[in-house]
Amino acid sequence: MLVDGVPYRTIWPAEDGRTVRIIEQRRLPHEFVVADLASLGDAAVAIRDMAVRGAPLIGATAAWGMALAMAADPSDAGLGAARETLARTRPTAVNLRWALDAMRATLAPLPPGERREAARAKAAEIADEDVAINRAIGDAGLGVLADIARRKSGRPVNVLTHCNAGWLATVDWGTATAPIYRAIEEGIEVHVWVDETRPRNQGAALTAWEMARHGVPHHLIVDNAGGHLMQRGEVDVVIVGTDRTTARGDVANKIGTYLKALAARDNGVPFYVALPSPTIDWTLTDGFAIPIEERDASEVTHVWGRTEAGGGLDRVRVCPEETPAANPAFDVTPARLVTGLITERGVCAATADGLAGLFPDRAVA
Ligand code: MRU
């Protein structure tokens, strides 16, 4: 996507052939900073501390982390240790395991002397594949938005989204945002309700930034506003991303997604989940078996932003000193609340049969 007229991906290899560059997402929307990852450790910290985040980008960063590791130690022990280190960074997004497995399958059969180059090539391939997949998700989801636009006789389609499943969460295009970007390309009028997404405010900081950069009409809303807007008929469709989708269509996504799905069901608003197939965990059928990340309480007790006074970036406490906080980072939306899954192979029902129809090679009973 373009940033001030310059095309960017969220992660790319530096020209020096040694380091990897990322957009440092903790500084957005206030500062646009590109950071270097020079080692396995840098990649692991970038994922864990959320300089990069979003399931597909976590996967791509893990792949590049393996490539950085192979440049330092391409031995079997180095390969195993790199995989272990990266696998421990964040628990919920299955793209992490998917990318690490893909890297290991490519690298393990090779002699150590060939692993450095092969790892770079495979990481680049994983990143390119993510871009192509997301573009295809955009084409598949375009039909959903076009149908609504037709029914509304061309009046703007009001989409509500939660967290950031935009291009910043992927290598490019995004998943939930890809149909929006494609619709705008096709001249369909879209307006986006952007959930702020406490505690880390990925909606306020990242989705709103993307929408503004791309000229997409949008309003930022507090997380609690969605139900009210749905009751008033001001939401035509909800589209969110997912960090892990079971083979039967349950989805784990950013905390608060489930409440949007409940409100959507109560108000007859279609609730779609956009996902690349590497986000499907074919080994799981029960969404409640998905590991849910518990993050640091300080993300809840404090908020971060730009001060009005000095213009610097700062953190402020929003609750009493002695108040403890719990911080589950994801929740599970059962498949029965999901209208459809938007994948790179088309839109399907959130059921085992629906997924099997699109991915017959991976189907489970
Ligand atoms: O904690 P985050 O910011 O990594 O959570 C991201 C999300 O919940 C996204 O909706 C999900 O990863 C899908 S991204 C295309």
PDB file of C-alpha atoms and ligand atoms in Angstrom, residues 25 47 50 52-58 90 93 95 134 162-166 168-170 174-176 197 200 202 206 240-244 252-255 257 274-276 279 293 295 329-330, ligand 1:
ATOM      1  CA  GLN A  25       3.830  -0.499  14.413  1.00  0.00           C
ATOM      2  CA  ILE A  47       6.759 -10.388  17.375  1.00  0.00           C
ATOM      3  CA  MET A  50       4.188  -6.309  18.868  1.00  0.00           C
ATOM      4  CA  VAL A  52       4.792  -6.379  14.143  1.00  0.00           C
ATOM      5  CA  ARG A  53       1.476  -8.074  14.804  1.00  0.00           C
ATOM      6  CA  GLY A  54      -1.524  -9.563  13.035  1.00  0.00           C
ATOM      7  CA  ALA A  55      -1.604 -13.288  12.305  1.00  0.00           C
ATOM      8  CA  PRO A  56      -0.279 -13.280   8.707  1.00  0.00           C
ATOM      9  CA  LEU A  57       2.483 -10.786   9.489  1.00  0.00           C
ATOM     10  CA  ILE A  58       3.489 -12.761  12.577  1.00  0.00           C
ATOM     11  CA  ARG A  90       2.872 -15.520  20.740  1.00  0.00           C
ATOM     12  CA  ALA A  93      -2.042 -17.015  15.763  1.00  0.00           C
ATOM     13  CA  ASN A  95       0.196 -18.711  11.127  1.00  0.00           C
ATOM     14  CA  ASN A 134      -4.972 -11.364   0.527  1.00  0.00           C
ATOM     15  CA  HIS A 162     -12.647  -4.758  14.945  1.00  0.00           C
ATOM     16  CA  CYS A 163      -8.913  -4.559  15.687  1.00  0.00           C
ATOM     17  CA  ASN A 164      -6.612  -4.237  12.685  1.00  0.00           C
ATOM     18  CA  ALA A 165      -6.970  -6.930  10.063  1.00  0.00           C
ATOM     19  CA  GLY A 166      -5.653  -4.428   7.558  1.00  0.00           C
ATOM     20  CA  LEU A 168      -0.490  -3.660   8.563  1.00  0.00           C
ATOM     21  CA  ALA A 169      -1.571  -7.051   9.934  1.00  0.00           C
ATOM     22  CA  THR A 170      -0.400  -8.842   6.811  1.00  0.00           C
ATOM     23  CA  GLY A 174      -4.982  -7.059   4.783  1.00  0.00           C
ATOM     24  CA  THR A 175      -7.721  -9.632   5.135  1.00  0.00           C
ATOM     25  CA  ALA A 176     -10.820  -7.826   6.463  1.00  0.00           C
ATOM     26  CA  THR A 197     -10.048  -2.072  20.180  1.00  0.00           C
ATOM     27  CA  ARG A 200      -3.905  -1.783  22.631  1.00  0.00           C
ATOM     28  CA  GLN A 202      -5.156  -1.412  17.087  1.00  0.00           C
ATOM     29  CA  LEU A 206      -3.668   1.273  12.920  1.00  0.00           C
ATOM     30  CA  VAL A 240     -13.197  -9.085  10.992  1.00  0.00           C
ATOM     31  CA  GLY A 241     -10.005 -11.116  10.786  1.00  0.00           C
ATOM     32  CA  THR A 242      -8.960 -14.176  12.750  1.00  0.00           C
ATOM     33  CA  ASP A 243      -5.835 -15.529  14.395  1.00  0.00           C
ATOM     34  CA  ARG A 244      -6.930 -19.134  14.268  1.00  0.00           C
ATOM     35  CA  ALA A 252     -10.342 -16.786  17.630  1.00  0.00           C
ATOM     36  CA  ASN A 253      -9.827 -13.083  17.055  1.00  0.00           C
ATOM     37  CA  LYS A 254      -9.006  -9.961  19.056  1.00  0.00           C
ATOM     38  CA  ILE A 255     -10.823  -9.699  22.376  1.00  0.00           C
ATOM     39  CA  THR A 257     -14.961  -9.863  18.512  1.00  0.00           C
ATOM     40  CA  ALA A 274     -11.849 -12.903   6.317  1.00  0.00           C
ATOM     41  CA  LEU A 275      -8.953 -15.325   6.485  1.00  0.00           C
ATOM     42  CA  PRO A 276      -6.033 -16.699   4.553  1.00  0.00           C
ATOM     43  CA  THR A 279      -4.939 -19.247   9.546  1.00  0.00           C
ATOM     44  CA  GLU A 293      -2.840 -15.216  24.949  1.00  0.00           C
ATOM     45  CA  ARG A 295      -0.902 -10.187  27.993  1.00  0.00           C
ATOM     46  CA  ALA A 329      -6.034 -10.796  24.239  1.00  0.00           C
ATOM     47  CA  PHE A 330      -8.381 -12.927  22.121  1.00  0.00           C
TER      48      PHE A 330
HETATM   49  O1  MRU B   1      -2.834  -8.785  18.905  1.00  0.00           O
HETATM   50  P1  MRU B   1      -2.810  -8.526  17.439  1.00  0.00           P
HETATM   51  O2  MRU B   1      -2.773  -7.086  17.058  1.00  0.00           O
HETATM   52  O3  MRU B   1      -1.732  -9.344  16.743  1.00  0.00           O
HETATM   53  O4  MRU B   1      -4.210  -9.100  16.950  1.00  0.00           O
HETATM   54  C1  MRU B   1      -4.532  -9.043  15.590  1.00  0.00           C
HETATM   55  C2  MRU B   1      -5.904  -9.524  15.296  1.00  0.00           C
HETATM   56  O5  MRU B   1      -6.639  -9.893  16.179  1.00  0.00           O
HETATM   57  C3  MRU B   1      -6.305  -9.599  13.859  1.00  0.00           C
HETATM   58  O6  MRU B   1      -7.680  -9.413  13.725  1.00  0.00           O
HETATM   59  C4  MRU B   1      -5.931 -10.985  13.309  1.00  0.00           C
HETATM   60  O7  MRU B   1      -4.593 -11.283  13.569  1.00  0.00           O
HETATM   61  C5  MRU B   1      -6.191 -11.089  11.868  1.00  0.00           C
HETATM   62  S1  MRU B   1      -5.041 -10.135  10.950  1.00  0.00           S
HETATM   63  C6  MRU B   1      -5.368 -10.271   9.314  1.00  0.00           C
END
